[in-house]
mmCIF file of C-alpha atoms and ligand atoms in Angstrom:
data_model
loop_
_atom_site.group_PDB
_atom_site.id
_atom_site.type_symbol
_atom_site.label_atom_id
_atom_site.label_comp_id
_atom_site.label_asym_id
_atom_site.label_seq_id
_atom_site.Cartn_x
_atom_site.Cartn_y
_atom_site.Cartn_z
ATOM 1 C CA UNK T 1 -7.847 19.515 -2.348
ATOM 2 C CA UNK T 2 -10.086 16.941 -0.717
ATOM 3 C CA UNK T 3 -8.893 14.645 2.131
ATOM 4 C CA UNK T 4 -9.544 10.991 1.157
ATOM 5 C CA UNK T 5 -7.938 9.538 4.484
ATOM 6 C CA UNK T 6 -7.504 11.233 7.641
ATOM 7 C CA UNK T 7 -6.112 9.770 10.748
ATOM 8 C CA UNK T 8 -6.659 11.672 14.033
ATOM 9 C CA UNK T 9 -4.877 11.187 17.269
ATOM 10 C CA UNK T 10 -4.493 7.332 16.446
ATOM 11 C CA UNK T 11 -2.939 4.841 18.936
ATOM 12 C CA UNK T 12 -2.429 1.313 19.129
ATOM 13 C CA UNK T 13 -1.217 -0.377 22.336
ATOM 14 C CA UNK T 14 -0.380 -4.175 22.388
ATOM 15 C CA UNK T 15 0.171 -5.616 25.929
ATOM 16 C CA UNK T 16 0.731 -2.186 27.561
ATOM 17 C CA UNK T 17 3.422 -1.136 24.644
ATOM 18 C CA UNK T 18 2.146 1.843 22.519
ATOM 19 C CA UNK T 19 3.360 0.949 19.055
ATOM 20 C CA UNK T 20 1.260 3.708 17.234
ATOM 21 C CA UNK T 21 0.829 7.084 18.522
ATOM 22 C CA UNK T 22 -0.079 9.524 15.472
ATOM 23 C CA UNK T 23 -1.660 13.136 15.944
ATOM 24 C CA UNK T 24 -2.575 13.387 12.295
ATOM 25 C CA UNK T 25 -2.122 12.162 8.855
ATOM 26 C CA UNK T 26 -4.132 13.128 5.688
ATOM 27 C CA UNK T 27 -3.923 11.935 2.269
ATOM 28 C CA UNK T 28 -5.455 13.970 -0.380
ATOM 29 C CA UNK T 29 -7.519 13.128 -3.402
ATOM 30 C CA UNK T 30 -5.409 11.605 -6.444
ATOM 31 C CA UNK T 31 -1.947 11.949 -4.789
ATOM 32 C CA UNK T 32 0.512 9.331 -4.249
ATOM 33 C CA UNK T 33 1.364 9.378 -0.708
ATOM 34 C CA UNK T 34 4.508 7.824 0.434
ATOM 35 C CA UNK T 35 4.571 6.256 3.918
ATOM 36 C CA UNK T 36 8.089 5.724 5.024
ATOM 37 C CA UNK T 37 9.702 4.456 8.300
ATOM 38 C CA UNK T 38 12.094 1.899 9.276
ATOM 39 C CA UNK T 39 11.060 -1.869 10.049
ATOM 40 C CA UNK T 40 8.977 -2.094 13.299
ATOM 41 C CA UNK T 41 7.882 1.622 12.868
ATOM 42 C CA UNK T 42 4.143 0.810 12.744
ATOM 43 C CA UNK T 43 3.549 1.126 9.160
ATOM 44 C CA UNK T 44 1.635 -2.091 8.692
ATOM 45 C CA UNK T 45 -0.270 -1.789 11.864
ATOM 46 C CA UNK T 46 -1.471 1.687 10.624
ATOM 47 C CA UNK T 47 -2.675 0.432 7.348
ATOM 48 C CA UNK T 48 -4.392 -2.529 8.986
ATOM 49 C CA UNK T 49 -6.281 0.017 11.201
ATOM 50 C CA UNK T 50 -7.276 1.780 7.919
ATOM 51 C CA UNK T 51 -8.628 -1.340 6.517
ATOM 52 C CA UNK T 52 -10.450 -2.276 9.786
ATOM 53 C CA UNK T 53 -8.557 -5.322 10.089
ATOM 54 C CA UNK T 54 -7.599 -4.395 13.441
ATOM 55 C CA UNK T 55 -9.143 -1.826 15.968
ATOM 56 C CA UNK T 56 -7.248 1.431 16.911
ATOM 57 C CA UNK T 57 -7.009 1.622 20.859
ATOM 58 C CA UNK T 58 -7.829 5.296 20.550
ATOM 59 C CA UNK T 59 -8.433 7.829 17.685
ATOM 60 C CA UNK T 60 -10.374 8.154 14.615
ATOM 61 C CA UNK T 61 -10.132 7.129 10.927
ATOM 62 C CA UNK T 62 -11.820 9.042 8.365
ATOM 63 C CA UNK T 63 -12.138 7.865 4.768
ATOM 64 C CA UNK T 64 -14.042 10.044 2.423
ATOM 65 C CA UNK T 65 -15.171 11.988 5.374
ATOM 66 C CA UNK T 66 -16.653 9.203 6.924
ATOM 67 C CA UNK T 67 -15.671 7.432 10.381
ATOM 68 C CA UNK T 68 -14.794 3.891 9.514
ATOM 69 C CA UNK T 69 -15.887 2.551 12.888
ATOM 70 C CA UNK T 70 -19.446 3.539 12.070
ATOM 71 C CA UNK T 71 -19.616 2.310 8.322
ATOM 72 C CA UNK T 72 -17.631 -0.258 6.447
ATOM 73 C CA UNK T 73 -19.044 0.736 2.962
ATOM 74 C CA UNK T 74 -15.755 2.448 2.185
ATOM 75 C CA UNK T 75 -14.235 -0.865 1.949
ATOM 76 C CA UNK T 76 -15.628 -1.550 -1.469
ATOM 77 C CA UNK T 77 -13.544 1.535 -2.443
ATOM 78 C CA UNK T 78 -10.443 0.559 -1.232
ATOM 79 C CA UNK T 79 -7.957 -2.039 -2.853
ATOM 80 C CA UNK T 80 -5.096 -3.344 -0.686
ATOM 81 C CA UNK T 81 -1.876 -5.236 -0.872
ATOM 82 C CA UNK T 82 -0.952 -6.139 2.729
ATOM 83 C CA UNK T 83 1.405 -8.896 3.622
ATOM 84 C CA UNK T 84 1.833 -12.018 1.502
ATOM 85 C CA UNK T 85 -1.371 -12.914 -0.165
ATOM 86 C CA UNK T 86 -2.054 -16.501 -0.389
ATOM 87 C CA UNK T 87 -2.827 -18.121 -3.886
ATOM 88 C CA UNK T 88 -4.048 -21.332 -5.113
ATOM 89 C CA UNK T 89 -0.686 -22.671 -6.616
ATOM 90 C CA UNK T 90 -2.381 -25.028 -8.883
ATOM 91 C CA UNK T 91 -4.488 -22.375 -10.575
ATOM 92 C CA UNK T 92 -3.587 -19.705 -13.180
ATOM 93 C CA UNK T 93 -3.725 -15.955 -12.308
ATOM 94 C CA UNK T 94 -7.040 -15.582 -14.117
ATOM 95 C CA UNK T 95 -8.545 -18.623 -12.086
ATOM 96 C CA UNK T 96 -7.373 -17.182 -8.855
ATOM 97 C CA UNK T 97 -9.006 -13.880 -9.503
ATOM 98 C CA UNK T 98 -12.120 -15.901 -10.570
ATOM 99 C CA UNK T 99 -12.171 -17.483 -7.072
ATOM 100 C CA UNK T 100 -11.833 -14.134 -5.336
ATOM 101 C CA UNK T 101 -14.650 -12.821 -7.744
ATOM 102 C CA UNK T 102 -16.941 -15.521 -6.348
ATOM 103 C CA UNK T 103 -16.253 -14.391 -2.964
ATOM 104 C CA UNK T 104 -16.494 -10.591 -3.514
ATOM 105 C CA UNK T 105 -18.905 -10.406 -6.479
ATOM 106 C CA UNK T 106 -17.329 -7.812 -8.692
ATOM 107 C CA UNK T 107 -17.898 -7.961 -12.571
ATOM 108 C CA UNK T 108 -16.087 -10.960 -14.062
ATOM 109 C CA UNK T 109 -15.408 -8.642 -16.876
ATOM 110 C CA UNK T 110 -12.877 -6.834 -14.865
ATOM 111 C CA UNK T 111 -10.703 -9.801 -14.525
ATOM 112 C CA UNK T 112 -8.985 -9.784 -18.077
ATOM 113 C CA UNK T 113 -8.478 -6.083 -18.279
ATOM 114 C CA UNK T 114 -6.831 -5.957 -14.801
ATOM 115 C CA UNK T 115 -4.344 -8.665 -15.863
ATOM 116 C CA UNK T 116 -3.657 -6.665 -18.980
ATOM 117 C CA UNK T 117 -2.947 -3.593 -16.831
ATOM 118 C CA UNK T 118 -0.519 -5.452 -14.653
ATOM 119 C CA UNK T 119 1.239 -7.242 -17.508
ATOM 120 C CA UNK T 120 0.209 -10.709 -17.006
ATOM 121 C CA UNK T 121 -1.605 -11.368 -20.213
ATOM 122 C CA UNK T 122 1.286 -12.417 -22.812
ATOM 123 C CA UNK T 123 0.775 -15.536 -24.423
ATOM 124 C CA UNK T 124 3.505 -17.445 -22.566
ATOM 125 C CA UNK T 125 1.985 -16.507 -19.101
ATOM 126 C CA UNK T 126 -1.807 -17.040 -19.958
ATOM 127 C CA UNK T 127 -1.775 -20.621 -18.870
ATOM 128 C CA UNK T 128 0.992 -20.519 -16.436
ATOM 129 C CA UNK T 129 -0.106 -21.924 -12.868
ATOM 130 C CA UNK T 130 0.690 -19.537 -10.081
ATOM 131 C CA UNK T 131 3.280 -22.165 -8.465
ATOM 132 C CA UNK T 132 5.477 -21.400 -11.604
ATOM 133 C CA UNK T 133 5.298 -17.647 -11.190
ATOM 134 C CA UNK T 134 8.385 -15.453 -10.425
ATOM 135 C CA UNK T 135 8.245 -13.357 -7.392
ATOM 136 C CA UNK T 136 7.735 -10.295 -9.640
ATOM 137 C CA UNK T 137 4.854 -12.057 -11.255
ATOM 138 C CA UNK T 138 3.253 -12.764 -7.831
ATOM 139 C CA UNK T 139 3.614 -9.048 -6.865
ATOM 140 C CA UNK T 140 1.844 -8.234 -10.195
ATOM 141 C CA UNK T 141 -0.888 -10.718 -9.257
ATOM 142 C CA UNK T 142 -1.285 -8.973 -5.964
ATOM 143 C CA UNK T 143 -1.594 -5.680 -7.539
ATOM 144 C CA UNK T 144 -4.385 -7.284 -9.783
ATOM 145 C CA UNK T 145 -6.014 -8.432 -6.519
ATOM 146 C CA UNK T 146 -6.124 -4.938 -5.338
ATOM 147 C CA UNK T 147 -7.322 -3.371 -8.443
ATOM 148 C CA UNK T 148 -9.763 -5.769 -9.768
ATOM 149 C CA UNK T 149 -12.761 -4.395 -7.989
ATOM 150 C CA UNK T 150 -12.264 -1.001 -9.321
ATOM 151 C CA UNK T 151 -11.270 0.773 -6.226
ATOM 152 C CA UNK T 152 -10.619 4.568 -6.038
ATOM 153 C CA UNK T 153 -8.017 4.051 -2.996
ATOM 154 C CA UNK T 154 -5.113 1.646 -3.156
ATOM 155 C CA UNK T 155 -3.329 0.776 0.094
ATOM 156 C CA UNK T 156 0.054 -0.911 -0.828
ATOM 157 C CA UNK T 157 2.166 -2.050 2.029
ATOM 158 C CA UNK T 158 5.802 -2.314 0.805
ATOM 159 C CA UNK T 159 4.603 -3.689 -2.448
ATOM 160 C CA UNK T 160 8.247 -4.135 -4.051
ATOM 161 C CA UNK T 161 9.600 -6.029 -1.109
ATOM 162 C CA UNK T 162 11.712 -8.953 -1.983
ATOM 163 C CA UNK T 163 12.046 -7.831 -5.587
ATOM 164 C CA UNK T 164 15.596 -7.434 -7.486
ATOM 165 C CA UNK T 165 16.255 -3.742 -8.663
ATOM 166 C CA UNK T 166 14.586 -4.285 -12.056
ATOM 167 C CA UNK T 167 11.433 -5.691 -10.677
ATOM 168 C CA UNK T 168 11.182 -2.713 -8.104
ATOM 169 C CA UNK T 169 11.510 -0.454 -11.126
ATOM 170 C CA UNK T 170 8.736 -2.263 -13.053
ATOM 171 C CA UNK T 171 6.337 -2.322 -9.990
ATOM 172 C CA UNK T 172 7.251 1.274 -9.375
ATOM 173 C CA UNK T 173 6.347 2.458 -12.965
ATOM 174 C CA UNK T 174 3.267 0.422 -12.880
ATOM 175 C CA UNK T 175 1.918 2.030 -9.756
ATOM 176 C CA UNK T 176 2.629 5.643 -11.210
ATOM 177 C CA UNK T 177 0.975 4.650 -14.444
ATOM 178 C CA UNK T 178 -2.149 3.037 -12.811
ATOM 179 C CA UNK T 179 -2.363 6.104 -10.243
ATOM 180 C CA UNK T 180 -2.593 8.339 -13.398
ATOM 181 C CA UNK T 181 -4.759 6.315 -15.666
ATOM 182 C CA UNK T 182 -7.375 5.318 -13.078
ATOM 183 C CA UNK T 183 -7.316 8.532 -11.153
ATOM 184 C CA UNK T 184 -6.598 6.636 -8.031
ATOM 185 C CA UNK T 185 -5.297 7.980 -4.562
ATOM 186 C CA UNK T 186 -2.248 5.737 -3.544
ATOM 187 C CA UNK T 187 -1.094 5.251 0.064
ATOM 188 C CA UNK T 188 2.326 3.271 -0.411
ATOM 189 C CA UNK T 189 4.744 2.263 2.315
ATOM 190 C CA UNK T 190 8.267 1.555 2.241
ATOM 191 C CA UNK T 191 11.264 1.452 4.596
ATOM 192 C CA UNK T 192 13.464 2.738 1.668
ATOM 193 C CA UNK T 193 13.464 6.328 0.700
ATOM 194 C CA UNK T 194 14.701 5.862 -2.654
ATOM 195 C CA UNK T 195 11.819 3.403 -3.602
ATOM 196 C CA UNK T 196 9.366 6.226 -2.802
ATOM 197 C CA UNK T 197 11.134 9.574 -3.717
ATOM 198 C CA UNK T 198 10.522 9.517 -7.379
ATOM 199 C CA UNK T 199 6.821 8.696 -7.447
ATOM 200 C CA UNK T 200 5.158 10.212 -4.214
ATOM 201 C CA UNK T 201 3.758 13.739 -4.339
ATOM 202 C CA UNK T 202 4.162 13.830 -0.552
ATOM 203 C CA UNK T 203 5.593 11.722 2.034
ATOM 204 C CA UNK T 204 5.001 11.001 5.808
ATOM 205 C CA UNK T 205 7.796 9.432 7.746
ATOM 206 C CA UNK T 206 6.966 7.710 10.947
ATOM 207 C CA UNK T 207 9.469 6.533 13.629
ATOM 208 C CA UNK T 208 8.628 4.239 16.412
ATOM 209 C CA UNK T 209 4.679 5.016 15.906
ATOM 210 C CA UNK T 210 5.260 8.920 15.676
ATOM 211 C CA UNK T 211 5.024 11.043 12.628
ATOM 212 C CA UNK T 212 8.130 12.780 12.385
ATOM 213 C CA UNK T 213 7.835 14.447 8.872
ATOM 214 C CA UNK T 214 4.868 15.097 6.431
ATOM 215 C CA UNK T 215 5.385 17.022 3.367
ATOM 216 C CA UNK T 216 7.383 17.228 0.148
ATOM 217 C CA UNK T 217 10.272 15.124 -0.501
ATOM 218 C CA UNK T 218 12.533 18.028 -1.478
ATOM 219 C CA UNK T 219 12.278 19.586 2.016
ATOM 220 C CA UNK T 220 13.623 16.496 3.366
ATOM 221 C CA UNK T 221 16.810 16.658 1.350
ATOM 222 C CA UNK T 222 17.557 20.275 2.289
ATOM 223 C CA UNK T 223 16.939 19.606 6.045
ATOM 224 C CA UNK T 224 18.489 17.445 8.666
ATOM 225 C CA UNK T 225 17.637 14.204 7.164
ATOM 226 C CA UNK T 226 20.626 12.055 5.925
ATOM 227 C CA UNK T 227 20.448 9.009 3.827
ATOM 228 C CA UNK T 228 22.619 5.994 3.880
ATOM 229 C CA UNK T 229 21.915 3.231 1.400
ATOM 230 C CA UNK T 230 18.686 4.280 0.666
ATOM 231 C CA UNK T 231 17.532 4.174 4.471
ATOM 232 C CA UNK T 232 17.376 7.624 5.940
ATOM 233 C CA UNK T 233 18.024 9.166 9.403
ATOM 234 C CA UNK T 234 17.435 12.173 11.232
ATOM 235 C CA UNK T 235 20.724 14.021 12.080
ATOM 236 C CA UNK T 236 20.008 15.248 15.694
ATOM 237 C CA UNK T 237 17.977 12.457 17.474
ATOM 238 C CA UNK T 238 20.107 9.458 16.703
ATOM 239 C CA UNK T 239 18.086 8.449 13.768
ATOM 240 C CA UNK T 240 15.989 5.458 13.316
HETATM 241 N N1 ADP E 301 -0.143 -8.417 16.955
HETATM 242 C C1 ADP E 301 0.809 -7.598 17.540
HETATM 243 N N2 ADP E 301 1.059 -7.825 18.996
HETATM 244 C C2 ADP E 301 2.108 -7.334 19.668
HETATM 245 N N3 ADP E 301 2.919 -6.381 18.783
HETATM 246 C C3 ADP E 301 2.672 -6.189 17.595
HETATM 247 C C4 ADP E 301 1.624 -6.721 16.974
HETATM 248 N N4 ADP E 301 1.791 -6.350 15.526
HETATM 249 C C5 ADP E 301 2.696 -5.471 15.722
HETATM 250 N N5 ADP E 301 3.432 -5.400 16.833
HETATM 251 C C6 ADP E 301 4.592 -4.502 17.184
HETATM 252 O O1 ADP E 301 4.125 -3.174 16.589
HETATM 253 C C7 ADP E 301 5.313 -2.527 15.982
HETATM 254 C C8 ADP E 301 5.150 -1.938 14.550
HETATM 255 O O2 ADP E 301 5.052 -2.983 14.014
HETATM 256 P P1 ADP E 301 4.751 -2.997 12.296
HETATM 257 O O3 ADP E 301 3.202 -2.212 12.151
HETATM 258 O O4 ADP E 301 4.734 -4.398 11.617
HETATM 259 O O5 ADP E 301 5.876 -2.154 11.638
HETATM 260 P P2 ADP E 301 6.374 -1.908 10.321
HETATM 261 O O6 ADP E 301 5.085 -2.381 9.385
HETATM 262 O O7 ADP E 301 6.386 -0.434 10.125
HETATM 263 O O8 ADP E 301 7.571 -2.633 10.136
HETATM 264 C C9 ADP E 301 6.446 -3.457 16.157
HETATM 265 O O9 ADP E 301 7.157 -3.173 17.464
HETATM 266 C C10 ADP E 301 5.713 -4.924 16.364
HETATM 267 O O10 ADP E 301 6.419 -5.616 16.965
HETATM 268 MG MG1 MG E 302 5.181 -3.636 7.842
#
């Protein structure tokens, strides 16, 4: 299978502190790659580097086989949901996407179908201003922002953070459905194993900026990883 994202010997140093030190990560075409690690492990930093929002200190990132440092065209293929998006509270979801459309320039005709896809087109929601959205609706709108330009790759940084269990379930099902329907490659992070285990084809686990495991989830279960309350720990090195 083709590699869509490759990270090679990637490091990020802040004020003499190495926060990321990854030898290699590969994300394959069409897969859902679960990117796991405790808070502070370096997940957001790595995703920002993939998006060229911050520069790696050393190392190389390839998207579709091309070095992202040399060419930023790949960004048109990548939809992302990273940190809290800020919305115009006094506009509807549609109007927020329309403002985005004016900035980015995708087809306006994408907006409504995308809102349908994420489940924000029910009669009662159409005219609702974003300031009256529930947290789950805001997450759905964030997904709509990531999807509306019809990307091939989705980078989702802890997309279910802050949601209640039913909200988590809904967003998770939505991501799986989107990946299938649209044939997307999805790179999704979480600090909670159980949020990812049922949807990811493969997982990468990082701890303190290092990759400590990459492969099928089943292998974790039969190895020396232990799970406590959805977080998981390695038995022999004192865990996360
Ligand atoms: N701009 C920054 N300056 C200094 N340290 C940072 C900065 N951004 C992140 N870090 C540090 O890098 C480490 C990884 O953070 P982060 O990527 O946010 O982890 P995660 O997303 O896995 O919770 C943390 O120790 C964090 O404090
Ligand atoms: Mg983070």
